[in-house]
Every structure is written in C-alpha cells, then in structure tokens.
Tab-separated table of C-alpha atoms in Angstrom:
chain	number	residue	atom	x	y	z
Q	631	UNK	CA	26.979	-0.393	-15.926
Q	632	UNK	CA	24.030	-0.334	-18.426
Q	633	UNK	CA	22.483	3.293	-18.132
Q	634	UNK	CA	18.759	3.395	-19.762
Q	635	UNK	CA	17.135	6.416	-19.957
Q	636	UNK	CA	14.164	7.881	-22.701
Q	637	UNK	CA	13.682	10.603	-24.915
Q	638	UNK	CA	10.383	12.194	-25.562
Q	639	UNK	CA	9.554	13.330	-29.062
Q	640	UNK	CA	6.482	14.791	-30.273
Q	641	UNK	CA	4.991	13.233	-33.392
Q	642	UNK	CA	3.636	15.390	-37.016
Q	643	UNK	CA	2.253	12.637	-38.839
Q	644	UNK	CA	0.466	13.038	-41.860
Q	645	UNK	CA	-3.942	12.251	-42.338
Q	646	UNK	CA	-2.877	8.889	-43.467
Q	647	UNK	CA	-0.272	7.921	-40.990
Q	648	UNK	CA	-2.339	9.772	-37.921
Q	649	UNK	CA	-5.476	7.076	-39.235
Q	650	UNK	CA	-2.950	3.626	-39.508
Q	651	UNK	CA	-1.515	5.218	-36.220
Q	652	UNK	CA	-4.874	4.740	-34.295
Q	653	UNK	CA	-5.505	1.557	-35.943
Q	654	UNK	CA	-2.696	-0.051	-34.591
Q	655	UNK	CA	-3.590	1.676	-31.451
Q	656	UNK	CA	-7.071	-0.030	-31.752
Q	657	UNK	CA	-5.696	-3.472	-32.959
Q	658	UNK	CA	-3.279	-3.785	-30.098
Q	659	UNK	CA	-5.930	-2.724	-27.298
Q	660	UNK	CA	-8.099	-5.472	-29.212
Q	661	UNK	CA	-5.775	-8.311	-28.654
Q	662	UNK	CA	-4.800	-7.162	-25.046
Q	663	UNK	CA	-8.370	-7.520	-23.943
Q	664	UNK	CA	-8.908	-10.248	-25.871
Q	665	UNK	CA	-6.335	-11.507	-24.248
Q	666	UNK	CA	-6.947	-10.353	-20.698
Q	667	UNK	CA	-10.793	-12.155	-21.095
Q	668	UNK	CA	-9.269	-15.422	-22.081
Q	669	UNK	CA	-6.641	-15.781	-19.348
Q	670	UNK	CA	-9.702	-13.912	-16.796
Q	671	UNK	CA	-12.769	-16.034	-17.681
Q	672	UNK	CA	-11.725	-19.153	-19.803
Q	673	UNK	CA	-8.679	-20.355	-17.004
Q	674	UNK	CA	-9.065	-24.327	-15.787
Q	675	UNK	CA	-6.882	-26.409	-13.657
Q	676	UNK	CA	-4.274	-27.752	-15.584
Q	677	UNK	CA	-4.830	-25.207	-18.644
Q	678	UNK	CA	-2.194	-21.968	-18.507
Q	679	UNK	CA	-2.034	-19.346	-20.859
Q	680	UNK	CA	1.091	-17.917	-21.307
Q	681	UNK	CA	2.688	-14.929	-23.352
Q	682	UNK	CA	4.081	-17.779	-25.975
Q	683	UNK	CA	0.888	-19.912	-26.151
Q	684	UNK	CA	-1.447	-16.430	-26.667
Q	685	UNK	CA	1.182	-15.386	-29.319
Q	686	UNK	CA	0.754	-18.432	-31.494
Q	687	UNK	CA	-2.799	-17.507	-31.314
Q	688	UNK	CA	-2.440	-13.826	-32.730
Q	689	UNK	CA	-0.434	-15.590	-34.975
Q	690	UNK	CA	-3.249	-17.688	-36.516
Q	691	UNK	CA	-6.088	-14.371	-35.702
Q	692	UNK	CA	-3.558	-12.406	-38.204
Q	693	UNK	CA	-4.194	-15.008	-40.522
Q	694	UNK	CA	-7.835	-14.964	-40.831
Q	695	UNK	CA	-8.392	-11.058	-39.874
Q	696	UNK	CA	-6.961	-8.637	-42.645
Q	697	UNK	CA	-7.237	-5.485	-40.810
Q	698	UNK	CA	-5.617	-6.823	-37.823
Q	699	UNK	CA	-2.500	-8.459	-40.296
Q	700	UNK	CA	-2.032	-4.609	-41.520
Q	701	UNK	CA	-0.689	-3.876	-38.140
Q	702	UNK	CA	3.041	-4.588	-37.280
Q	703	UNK	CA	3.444	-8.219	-35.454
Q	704	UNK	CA	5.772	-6.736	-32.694
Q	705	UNK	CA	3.058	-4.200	-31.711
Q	706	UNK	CA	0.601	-7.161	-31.079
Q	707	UNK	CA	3.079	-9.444	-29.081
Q	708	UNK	CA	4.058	-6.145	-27.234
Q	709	UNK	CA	0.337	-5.818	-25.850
Q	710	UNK	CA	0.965	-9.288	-24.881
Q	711	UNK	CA	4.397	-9.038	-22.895
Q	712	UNK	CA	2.422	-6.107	-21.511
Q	713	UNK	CA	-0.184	-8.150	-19.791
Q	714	UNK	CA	1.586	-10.638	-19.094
Q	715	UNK	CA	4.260	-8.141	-17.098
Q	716	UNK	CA	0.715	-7.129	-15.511
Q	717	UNK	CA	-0.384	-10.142	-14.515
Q	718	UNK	CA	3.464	-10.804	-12.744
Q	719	UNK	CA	3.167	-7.529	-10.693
Q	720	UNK	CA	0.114	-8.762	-9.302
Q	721	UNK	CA	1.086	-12.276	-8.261
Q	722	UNK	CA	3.984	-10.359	-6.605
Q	723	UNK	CA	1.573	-7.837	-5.145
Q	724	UNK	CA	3.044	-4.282	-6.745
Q	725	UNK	CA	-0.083	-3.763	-8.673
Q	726	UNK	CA	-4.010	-4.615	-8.658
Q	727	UNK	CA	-5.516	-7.079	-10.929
Q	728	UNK	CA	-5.129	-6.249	-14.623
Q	729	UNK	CA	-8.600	-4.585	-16.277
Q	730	UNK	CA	-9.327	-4.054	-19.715
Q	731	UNK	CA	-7.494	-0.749	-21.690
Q	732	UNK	CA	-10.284	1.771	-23.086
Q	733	UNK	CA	-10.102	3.701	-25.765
Q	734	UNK	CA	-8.830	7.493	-25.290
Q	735	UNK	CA	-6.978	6.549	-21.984
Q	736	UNK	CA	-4.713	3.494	-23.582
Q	737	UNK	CA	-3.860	4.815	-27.054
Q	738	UNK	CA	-0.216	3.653	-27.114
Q	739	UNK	CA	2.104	-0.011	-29.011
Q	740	UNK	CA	5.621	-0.528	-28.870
Q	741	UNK	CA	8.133	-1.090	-31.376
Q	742	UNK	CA	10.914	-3.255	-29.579
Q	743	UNK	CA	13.035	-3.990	-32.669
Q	744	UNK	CA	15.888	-1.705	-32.633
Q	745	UNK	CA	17.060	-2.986	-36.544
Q	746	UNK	CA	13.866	-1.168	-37.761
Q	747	UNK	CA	13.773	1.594	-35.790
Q	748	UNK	CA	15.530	4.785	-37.202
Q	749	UNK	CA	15.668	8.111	-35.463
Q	750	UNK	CA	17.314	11.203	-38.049
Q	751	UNK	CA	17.820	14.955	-37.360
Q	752	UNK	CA	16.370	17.318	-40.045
Q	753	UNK	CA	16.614	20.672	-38.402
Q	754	UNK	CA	17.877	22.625	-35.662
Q	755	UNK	CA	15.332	21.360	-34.056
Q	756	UNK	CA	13.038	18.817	-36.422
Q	757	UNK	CA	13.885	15.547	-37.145
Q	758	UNK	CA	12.213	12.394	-38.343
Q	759	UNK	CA	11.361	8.557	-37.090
Q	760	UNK	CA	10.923	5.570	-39.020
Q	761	UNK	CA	8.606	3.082	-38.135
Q	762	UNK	CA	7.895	-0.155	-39.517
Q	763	UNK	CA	4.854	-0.001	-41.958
Q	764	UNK	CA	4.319	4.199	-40.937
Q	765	UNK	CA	7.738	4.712	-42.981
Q	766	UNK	CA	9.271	8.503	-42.001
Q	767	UNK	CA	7.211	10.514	-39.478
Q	768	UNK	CA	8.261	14.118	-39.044
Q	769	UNK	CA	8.748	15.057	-35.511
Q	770	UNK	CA	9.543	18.044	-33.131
Q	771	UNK	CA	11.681	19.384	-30.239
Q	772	UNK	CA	15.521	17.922	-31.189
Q	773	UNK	CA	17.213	16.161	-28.775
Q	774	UNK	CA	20.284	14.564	-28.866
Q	775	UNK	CA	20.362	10.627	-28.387
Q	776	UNK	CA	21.857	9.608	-24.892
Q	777	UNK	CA	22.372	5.756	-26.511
Q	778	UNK	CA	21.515	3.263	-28.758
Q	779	UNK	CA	18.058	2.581	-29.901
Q	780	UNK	CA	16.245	0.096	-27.858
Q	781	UNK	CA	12.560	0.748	-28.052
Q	782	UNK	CA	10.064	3.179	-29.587
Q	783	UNK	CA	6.819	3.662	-27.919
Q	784	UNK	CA	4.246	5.535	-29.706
Q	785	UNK	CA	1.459	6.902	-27.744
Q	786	UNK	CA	-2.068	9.400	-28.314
Q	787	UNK	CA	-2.575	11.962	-25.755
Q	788	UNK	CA	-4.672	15.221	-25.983
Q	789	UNK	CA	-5.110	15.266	-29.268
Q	790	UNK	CA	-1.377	14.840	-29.906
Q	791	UNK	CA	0.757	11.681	-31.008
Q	792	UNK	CA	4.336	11.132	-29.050
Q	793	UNK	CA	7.483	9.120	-29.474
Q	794	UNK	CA	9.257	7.967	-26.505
Q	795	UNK	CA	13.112	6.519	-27.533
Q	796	UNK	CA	14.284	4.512	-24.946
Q	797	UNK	CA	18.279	4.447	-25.277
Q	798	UNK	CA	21.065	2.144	-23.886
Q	799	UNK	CA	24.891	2.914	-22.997
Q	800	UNK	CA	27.357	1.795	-20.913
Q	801	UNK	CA	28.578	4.268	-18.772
Q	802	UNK	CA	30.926	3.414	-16.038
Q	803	UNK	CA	30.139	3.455	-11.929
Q	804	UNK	CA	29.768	6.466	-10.624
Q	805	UNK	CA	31.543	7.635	-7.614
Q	806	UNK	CA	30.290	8.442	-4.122
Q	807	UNK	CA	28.786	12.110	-4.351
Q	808	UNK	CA	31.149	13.955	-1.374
Q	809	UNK	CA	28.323	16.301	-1.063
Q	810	UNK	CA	26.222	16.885	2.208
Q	811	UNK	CA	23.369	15.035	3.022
Q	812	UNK	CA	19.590	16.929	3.409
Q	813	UNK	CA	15.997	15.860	4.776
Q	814	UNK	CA	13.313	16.468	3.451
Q	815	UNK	CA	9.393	17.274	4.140
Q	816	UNK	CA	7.185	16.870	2.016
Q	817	UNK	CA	4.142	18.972	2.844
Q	818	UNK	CA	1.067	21.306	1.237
Q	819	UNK	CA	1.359	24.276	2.595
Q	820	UNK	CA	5.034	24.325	1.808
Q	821	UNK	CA	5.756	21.663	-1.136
Q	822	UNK	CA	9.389	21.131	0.171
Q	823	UNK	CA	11.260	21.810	3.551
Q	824	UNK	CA	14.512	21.011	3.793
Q	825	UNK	CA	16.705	20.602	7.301
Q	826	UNK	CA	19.377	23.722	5.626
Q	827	UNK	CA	16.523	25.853	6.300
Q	828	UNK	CA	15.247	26.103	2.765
Q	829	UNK	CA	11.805	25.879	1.628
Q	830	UNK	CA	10.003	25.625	-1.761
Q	831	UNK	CA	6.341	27.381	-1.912
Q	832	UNK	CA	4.047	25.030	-3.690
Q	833	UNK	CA	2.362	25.978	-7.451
Q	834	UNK	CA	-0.855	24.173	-6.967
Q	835	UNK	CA	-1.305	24.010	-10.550
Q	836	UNK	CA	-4.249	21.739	-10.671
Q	837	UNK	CA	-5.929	24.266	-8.318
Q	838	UNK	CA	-4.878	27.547	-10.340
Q	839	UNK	CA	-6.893	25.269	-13.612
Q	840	UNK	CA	-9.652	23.895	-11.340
Q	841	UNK	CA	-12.307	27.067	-12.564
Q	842	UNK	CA	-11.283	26.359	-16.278
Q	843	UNK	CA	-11.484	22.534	-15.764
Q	844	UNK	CA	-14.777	22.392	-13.816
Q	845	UNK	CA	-16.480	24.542	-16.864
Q	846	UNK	CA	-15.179	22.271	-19.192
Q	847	UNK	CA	-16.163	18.968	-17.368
Q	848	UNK	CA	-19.523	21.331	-16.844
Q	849	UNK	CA	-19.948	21.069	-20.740
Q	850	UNK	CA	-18.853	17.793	-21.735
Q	851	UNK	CA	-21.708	16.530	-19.207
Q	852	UNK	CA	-24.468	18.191	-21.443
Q	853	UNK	CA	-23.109	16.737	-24.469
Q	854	UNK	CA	-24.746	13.590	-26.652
Q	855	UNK	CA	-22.983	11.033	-26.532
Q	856	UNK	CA	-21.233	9.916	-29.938
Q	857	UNK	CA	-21.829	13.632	-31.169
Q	858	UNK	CA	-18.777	15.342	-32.948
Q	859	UNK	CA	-19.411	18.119	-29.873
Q	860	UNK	CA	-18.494	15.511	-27.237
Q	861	UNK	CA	-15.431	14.615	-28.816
Q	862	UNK	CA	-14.732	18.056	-29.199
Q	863	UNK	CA	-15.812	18.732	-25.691
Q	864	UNK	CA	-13.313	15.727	-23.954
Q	865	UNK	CA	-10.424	16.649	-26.143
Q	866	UNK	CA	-10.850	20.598	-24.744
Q	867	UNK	CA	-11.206	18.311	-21.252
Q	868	UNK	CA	-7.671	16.483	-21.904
Q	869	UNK	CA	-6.155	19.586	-23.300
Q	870	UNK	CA	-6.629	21.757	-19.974
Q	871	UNK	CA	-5.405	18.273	-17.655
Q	872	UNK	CA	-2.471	18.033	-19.934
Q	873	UNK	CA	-1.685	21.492	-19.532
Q	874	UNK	CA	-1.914	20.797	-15.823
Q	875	UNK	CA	0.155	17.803	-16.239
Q	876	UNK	CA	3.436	19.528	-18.082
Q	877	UNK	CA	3.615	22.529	-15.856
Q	878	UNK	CA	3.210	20.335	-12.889
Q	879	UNK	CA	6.143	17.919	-14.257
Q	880	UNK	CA	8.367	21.146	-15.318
Q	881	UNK	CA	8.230	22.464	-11.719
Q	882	UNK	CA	9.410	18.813	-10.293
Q	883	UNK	CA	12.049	18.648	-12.566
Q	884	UNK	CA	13.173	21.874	-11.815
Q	885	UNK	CA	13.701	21.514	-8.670
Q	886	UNK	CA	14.998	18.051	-8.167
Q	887	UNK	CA	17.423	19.171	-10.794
Q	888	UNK	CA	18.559	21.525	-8.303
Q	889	UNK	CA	18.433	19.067	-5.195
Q	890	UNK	CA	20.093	16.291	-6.928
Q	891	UNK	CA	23.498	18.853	-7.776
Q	892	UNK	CA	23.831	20.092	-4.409
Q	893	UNK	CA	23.260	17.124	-2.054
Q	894	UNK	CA	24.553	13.467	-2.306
Q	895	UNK	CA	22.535	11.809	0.290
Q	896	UNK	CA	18.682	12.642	0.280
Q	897	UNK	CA	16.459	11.577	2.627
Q	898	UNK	CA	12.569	11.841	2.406
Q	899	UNK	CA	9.731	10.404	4.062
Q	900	UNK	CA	8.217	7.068	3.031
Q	901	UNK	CA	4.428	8.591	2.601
Q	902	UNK	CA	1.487	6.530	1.519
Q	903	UNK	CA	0.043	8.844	-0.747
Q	904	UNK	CA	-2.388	6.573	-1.909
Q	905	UNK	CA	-3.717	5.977	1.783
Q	906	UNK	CA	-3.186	9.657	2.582
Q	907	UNK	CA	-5.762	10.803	-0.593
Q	908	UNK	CA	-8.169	8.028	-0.037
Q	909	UNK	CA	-12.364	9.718	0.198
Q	910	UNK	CA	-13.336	9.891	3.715
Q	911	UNK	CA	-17.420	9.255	1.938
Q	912	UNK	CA	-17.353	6.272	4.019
Q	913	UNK	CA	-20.577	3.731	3.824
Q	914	UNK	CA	-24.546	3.932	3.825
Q	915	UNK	CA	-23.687	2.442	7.602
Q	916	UNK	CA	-21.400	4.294	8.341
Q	917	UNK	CA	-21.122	7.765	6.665
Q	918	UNK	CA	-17.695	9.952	7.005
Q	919	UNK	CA	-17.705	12.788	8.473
Q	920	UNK	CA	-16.176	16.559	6.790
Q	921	UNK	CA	-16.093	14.887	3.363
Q	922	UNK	CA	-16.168	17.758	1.655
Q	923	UNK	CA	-12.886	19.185	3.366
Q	924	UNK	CA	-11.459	15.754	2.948
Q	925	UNK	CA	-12.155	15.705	-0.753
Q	926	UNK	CA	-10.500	19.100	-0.904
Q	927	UNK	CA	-7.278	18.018	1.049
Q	928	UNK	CA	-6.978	14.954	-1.082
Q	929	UNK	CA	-6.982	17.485	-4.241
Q	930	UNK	CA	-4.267	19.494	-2.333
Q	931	UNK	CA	-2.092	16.130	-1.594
Q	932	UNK	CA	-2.119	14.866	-5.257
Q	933	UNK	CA	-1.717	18.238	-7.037
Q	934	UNK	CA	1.425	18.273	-5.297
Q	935	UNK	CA	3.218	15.090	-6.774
Q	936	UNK	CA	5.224	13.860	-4.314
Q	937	UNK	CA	5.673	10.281	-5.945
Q	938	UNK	CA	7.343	11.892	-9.400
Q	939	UNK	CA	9.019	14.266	-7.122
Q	940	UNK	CA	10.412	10.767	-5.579
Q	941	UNK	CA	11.150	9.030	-8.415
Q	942	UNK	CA	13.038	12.041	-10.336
Q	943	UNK	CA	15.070	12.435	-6.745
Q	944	UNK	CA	16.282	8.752	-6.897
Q	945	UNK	CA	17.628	8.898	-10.721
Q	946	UNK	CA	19.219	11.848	-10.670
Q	947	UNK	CA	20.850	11.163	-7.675
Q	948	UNK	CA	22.461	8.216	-8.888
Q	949	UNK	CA	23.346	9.704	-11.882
Q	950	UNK	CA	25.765	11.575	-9.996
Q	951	UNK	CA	26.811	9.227	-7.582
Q	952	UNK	CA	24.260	10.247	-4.766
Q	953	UNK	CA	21.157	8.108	-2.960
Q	954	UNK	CA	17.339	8.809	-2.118
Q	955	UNK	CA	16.847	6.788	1.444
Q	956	UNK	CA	13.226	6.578	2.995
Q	957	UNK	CA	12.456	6.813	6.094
Q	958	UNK	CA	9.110	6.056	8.432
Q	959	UNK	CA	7.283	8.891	8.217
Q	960	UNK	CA	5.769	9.057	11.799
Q	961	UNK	CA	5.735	11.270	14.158
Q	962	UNK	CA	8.573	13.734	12.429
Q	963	UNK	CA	5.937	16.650	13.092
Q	964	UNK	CA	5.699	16.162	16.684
Q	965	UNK	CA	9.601	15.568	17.517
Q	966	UNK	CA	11.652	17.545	18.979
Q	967	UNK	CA	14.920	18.065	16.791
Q	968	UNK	CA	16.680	19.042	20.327
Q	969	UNK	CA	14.957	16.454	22.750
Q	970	UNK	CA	13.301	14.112	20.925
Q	971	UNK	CA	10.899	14.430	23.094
Q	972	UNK	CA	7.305	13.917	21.311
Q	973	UNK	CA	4.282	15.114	21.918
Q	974	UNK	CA	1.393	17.097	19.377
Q	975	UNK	CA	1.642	19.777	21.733
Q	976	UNK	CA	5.078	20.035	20.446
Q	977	UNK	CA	2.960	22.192	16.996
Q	978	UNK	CA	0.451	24.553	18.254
Q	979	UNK	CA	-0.075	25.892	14.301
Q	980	UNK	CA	0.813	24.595	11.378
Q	981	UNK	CA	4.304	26.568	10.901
Q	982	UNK	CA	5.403	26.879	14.467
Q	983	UNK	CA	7.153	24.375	16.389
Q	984	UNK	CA	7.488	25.234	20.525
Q	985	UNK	CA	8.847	21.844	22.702
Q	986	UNK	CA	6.921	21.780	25.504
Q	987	UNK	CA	9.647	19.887	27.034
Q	988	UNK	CA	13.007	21.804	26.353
Q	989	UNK	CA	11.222	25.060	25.017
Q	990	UNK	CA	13.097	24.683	21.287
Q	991	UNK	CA	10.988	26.505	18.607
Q	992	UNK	CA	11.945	26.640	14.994
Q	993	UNK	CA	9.590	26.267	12.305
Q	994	UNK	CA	7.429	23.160	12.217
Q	995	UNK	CA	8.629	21.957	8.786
Q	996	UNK	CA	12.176	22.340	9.054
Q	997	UNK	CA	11.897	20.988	12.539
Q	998	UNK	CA	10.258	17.768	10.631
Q	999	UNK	CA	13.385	17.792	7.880
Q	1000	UNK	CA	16.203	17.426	10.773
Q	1001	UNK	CA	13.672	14.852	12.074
Q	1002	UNK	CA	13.796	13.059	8.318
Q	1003	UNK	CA	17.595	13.916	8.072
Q	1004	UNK	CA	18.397	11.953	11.147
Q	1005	UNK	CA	16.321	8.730	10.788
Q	1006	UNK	CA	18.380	7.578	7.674
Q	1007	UNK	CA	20.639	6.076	10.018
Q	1008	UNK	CA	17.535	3.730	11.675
Q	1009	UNK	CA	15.815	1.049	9.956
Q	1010	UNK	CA	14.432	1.620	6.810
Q	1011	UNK	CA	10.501	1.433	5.827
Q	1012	UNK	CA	10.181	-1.306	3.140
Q	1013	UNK	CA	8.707	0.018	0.152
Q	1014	UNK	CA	7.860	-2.729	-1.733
Q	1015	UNK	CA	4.174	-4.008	-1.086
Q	1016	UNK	CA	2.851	-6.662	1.536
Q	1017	UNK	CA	2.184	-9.355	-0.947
Q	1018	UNK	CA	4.964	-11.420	-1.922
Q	1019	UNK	CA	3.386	-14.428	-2.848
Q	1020	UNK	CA	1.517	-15.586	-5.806
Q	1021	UNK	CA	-1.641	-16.869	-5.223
Q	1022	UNK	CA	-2.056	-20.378	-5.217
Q	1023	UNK	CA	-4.729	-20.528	-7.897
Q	1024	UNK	CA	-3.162	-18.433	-10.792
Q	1025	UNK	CA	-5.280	-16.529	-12.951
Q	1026	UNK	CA	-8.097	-14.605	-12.007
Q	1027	UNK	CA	-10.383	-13.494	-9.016
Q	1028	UNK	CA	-13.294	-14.147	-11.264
Q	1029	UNK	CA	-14.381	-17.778	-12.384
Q	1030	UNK	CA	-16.377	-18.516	-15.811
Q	1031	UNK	CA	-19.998	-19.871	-15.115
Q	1032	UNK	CA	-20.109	-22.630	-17.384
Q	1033	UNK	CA	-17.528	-25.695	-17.471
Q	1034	UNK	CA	-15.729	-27.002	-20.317
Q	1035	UNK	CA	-12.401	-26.419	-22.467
Q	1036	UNK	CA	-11.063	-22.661	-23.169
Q	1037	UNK	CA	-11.991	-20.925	-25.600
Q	1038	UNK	CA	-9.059	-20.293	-28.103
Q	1039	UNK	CA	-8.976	-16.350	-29.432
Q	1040	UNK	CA	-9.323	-17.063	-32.826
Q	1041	UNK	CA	-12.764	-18.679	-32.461
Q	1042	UNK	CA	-13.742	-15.987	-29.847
Q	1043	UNK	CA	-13.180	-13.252	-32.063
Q	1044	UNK	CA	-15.326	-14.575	-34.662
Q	1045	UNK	CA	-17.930	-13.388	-32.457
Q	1046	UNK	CA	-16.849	-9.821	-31.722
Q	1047	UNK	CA	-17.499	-8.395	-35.345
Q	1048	UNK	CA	-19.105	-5.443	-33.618
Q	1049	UNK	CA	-16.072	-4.397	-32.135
Q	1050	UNK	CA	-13.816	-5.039	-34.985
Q	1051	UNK	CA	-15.886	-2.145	-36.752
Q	1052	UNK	CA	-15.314	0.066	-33.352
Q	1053	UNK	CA	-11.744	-0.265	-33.842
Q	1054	UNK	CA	-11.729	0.408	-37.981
Q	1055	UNK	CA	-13.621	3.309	-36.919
C-alpha cells in the first residue's frame, strides 16, 4: 500500500530569495488566470483547451517574456495541472466554478520534480531545502522524513514563507483495529460527545480573538489604500487569523490523536456545515428574520471545525487499522436511545434529555452519540455531491460577446503590460 502523507516546514529565506520567492508566486498566479480567462471567455464549439495545449503556450510566453522565463518551468505547468484539476472537480460537481487567484490569498507554486528537490538536516532542529533556481533555503522546526520526496509546495502566509514535503512509502495493510467502536456528536455548546459518556468542552478560539480581530479589521478600514500602513495593517489582520488558525488546528489534532488510539470504529454525523452556517439576511423581498443571532451562531458553528476534525478522524484511523463511517444526521437529538421513540419534546433544554414516552433521561448529547453509534449499521449518507455529470457544454458558465477564433496567451499577454509590472512589483 502506497502511504502519502506531508511535512510542514517553515521557510528563512534570505532578501533575495524572499523577492524571487514572490515572483514566482506572482508569475504562476499570472499564467493561472491567464489561463482561467482563455479557457472562461475565448471557448468555441469544436476548440478545447487542455492542460497540454495551454502548456505549449507558456512554452512560447517564456520565450518572449524574460521575467516570466526566470521562473522555474514546473512551477508554471503546476498552476496549470492546478486548474485544470479545478475545472475536473467541477464537471464532477465537488467544487464551484474555478475564479481567478488574488494576490495575498494565493501566494503558493509547486515543485513536482523529486530529482531536484533536496531536503538536509543542519541542526537539532534546523535544516535546509533546495529548490531549483532558489538554491539552499534555511528552514525551521526538524522533522524527520516519513518517505521519499515527491513534491515541495512553497507557500506565503502571514508574513511567513512555508515548505510543505509531501513523502511516499510503502507500508504494508494494516490490520483491523480490535478496539471498540464510539459515536460521536458534534455540537457547540459541547465540541464533542461521545456515547462512553465523555465529553470535550469547546475552545472557541476565534471567539476568545474576536475583540483583538475586530480592532484590527477596525484599522485596516481607515487605511489608504496602497499605503505602506495598509500593508502593515492586513499583515497585523493575517497575523491575529493565523494565530486563530494554529491553536484551532492544535486542539483538533489533539484530540483526534486521542480518539483515533482508543477506538477502531468511529462514527460521526454527516453534517452540512456549509448549509448549517449559511446568513439567514435573506432578500429585499423577503428579509430573514433574527439575523443577527444567526450571524452569531454561524460564527459559533465554524469556529468549531468540525470538517478538519473529520478529515484528521478518517486518516488516523486508518493509519491504525480503524474507520470513520457517517451517518444521517437527523433526528439523533430527538431519539430516544431506549425507545426510539421521537419526538422534540423528547429535549426540553439543551443538555437534558427526558422521553416522554418511556421516561429515559440522560444527557441530550450523549443521548445523540448512542443515537450516532447505532446508525452505522443503516444506510449510509452519500457524501460525495449531487452532480455527477459534466455538463454538456464544457467550459464555462460565461460566453465571450464577440465571435471569432481564440485568442492564444501569448498574443493576449502582449496586452496586459500593466499587470506584468504588478507582479515585478
């Protein structure tokens, strides 16, 4: 069995390296919205673009743009495979359409040849990357290697430059955890409820940061724009979310770290966080009603994290020979683990459970966790999305006004000169 897994590193580079870093940052945004415009507005019956034909035109833009030949070659057919992967998980309906990267939120190119990538320890815990055309680049926080080289990813967040290794082994099958199964409910007021009886008191960490966060936003609005104290302003911004960010991500780990040893079969609900979090604004027609406490319950559900919680659950469990199985999510509050009967009488508060039916109380949430527990043997909620076709005109939801023959890129960037500067810049 092929085992992949990734190893973060974060980056020192040097004034010179930190500037070529951002340019290749900058080039490879470039020629994935270049890209992204050509297969969105220049698209015609019987005229495809595809990741080969759009890399034999970077091929000839690298030969008339200097700046944009400086950059690695990989990098620019990476931002390529990219959109192209983007363009696939919409066809198949896992994603939304493709729209262009910005600047500041899409700082990030790949290096996928392993030959050229080189990753050396220095220190007990320093080491250094080499990277085609950045040569050495000192980095920090050792960590041993779980494989062979695969990819490097460098990316620009906060202020700081990372370096995720992506390593492959072959490791053989695991076996069958023999450990006990658990349920588990997901909630706000408690984070995690399990059906042992255990429960895990949420951090709200994007709550305990919202006063910091809301002065900072507070001060970046008053700002100039393109003044050195807006930049200054959104990197104090990113700073306090990435702050938010980590600690959130070291609780999660934490404790699925301890879930995963202790428990081979986990079951969880099957929640549509994206539905749950949507704005209750509503229309000019039509205006929602208690928006407010909607907008502040929405906070509440995504400060929590269930989907990371999810997805650090499922590979840790099969890293030790366990399974994360979802289950419908309806209903498990107002079920009686006794009776079944169901009824929202069944919870007169939030943390007590009474069955109006058999009289069985316990508490509400580890009620809802048998509940969970015991639907893994029923049918199983399909997680993948509702669209499973591609469309039957490929390309784009958006047609170009005029008529006529595409546009190739290298004759379309001739006319973008303006941003060529933004990117040198």
């Amino acid at each position: 069995m092929i085992d992949r897994k990734a190893v973060l590193f974060r980056l020192y580079p040097t004034p010179e390296q930190a500037a070529q870093m951002a340019q290749i940052a900058g080039a490879c945004r470039f020629v994935y919205n270049l890209a992204l415009e050509q297969r969105r507005d220049w698209y015609r019956p019987g005229r495809r673009f595809t990741f080969a034909s759009q890399c034999r035109e970077v091929t000839q833009l690298r030969a008339e743009m200097a700046w944009l030949k400086a950059c690695p070659v990989h990098t620019l057919q990476q931002a390529l495979r990219d959109l192209d992967r983007a363009y696939q998980n919409w066809w198949a309906g896992r994603a939304k359409a493709p729209t262009p990267r910005r600047k500041g939120l899409n700082d990030s190119f790949r290096f996928p040849d392993p030959i050229s990538l080189v990753v050396e320890r220095t220190g007990a815990s320093s080491g250094r990357v080499e990277l085609p055309k950045l040569g050495w680049v000192r980095l920090r926080g050792w960590t041993a290697l779980p494989g062979a080289i695969r990819t490097i990813t460098v990316s620009h967040r906060a202020g700081h430059w990372f370096a995720a290794v992506q390593c492959e082994r072959e490791v053989a099958e695991p076996v069958p955890s023999p450990l006990p199964p658990v349920g588990i409910d997901l909630g706000v007021a408690v984070f995690a409820a399990l059906s042992d009886g255990t429960a895990i008191a949420p951090v709200n960490h994007g709550k305990t940061a919202l006063k910091a966060l809301r002065k900072a936003q507070r001060a970046l609005a008053r700002k100039r724009r393109g003044s050195a104290n807006r930049r200054k302003a959104v990197q104090r911004v990113a700073r306090l979310q990435k702050r938010v960010a980590n600690a959130r991500k070291d609780f999660l780990h934490k404790h699925s770290t301890i879930i995963a040893k202790n428990h081979g079969v986990v079951v969880v609900e099957a929640l549509p966080v994206r539905s749950m979090s949507a704005s209750a604004k509503g229309t000019v027609a039509e205006p929602g009603r208690r928006v407010r406490q909607k907008a502040g319950l929405n906070r509440a559900i995504l400060d929590q994290g269930w989907g990371l919680f999810r997805t650090m659950l499922a590979y840790k469990l099969a890293d030790r020979g366990g399974k994360l199985v979802e289950v419908p999510a309806a209903h498990t509050s107002q079920t009686c683990a006794c009776c079944g009967h169901v009824d929202a009488a069944n919870r007169p508060s939030q943390a007590v459970f009474v069955c109006v039916r058999c009289g069985h109380s316990a508490n509400a949430d580890t009620n809802a966790a048998t509940n969970i527990l015991r639907r893994a043997d029923g049918a199983l909620k399909p997680v993948e999305g509702y669209r499973t076709k591609r469309p039957d005109e490929a390309g784009t939801s958006r047609r170009a006004a005029c008529c006529g023959s595409p546009e190739p890129l290298p004759f379309r960037a001739e006319r973008m000169s303006a941003h060529f500067t933004a990117i040198r810049a």
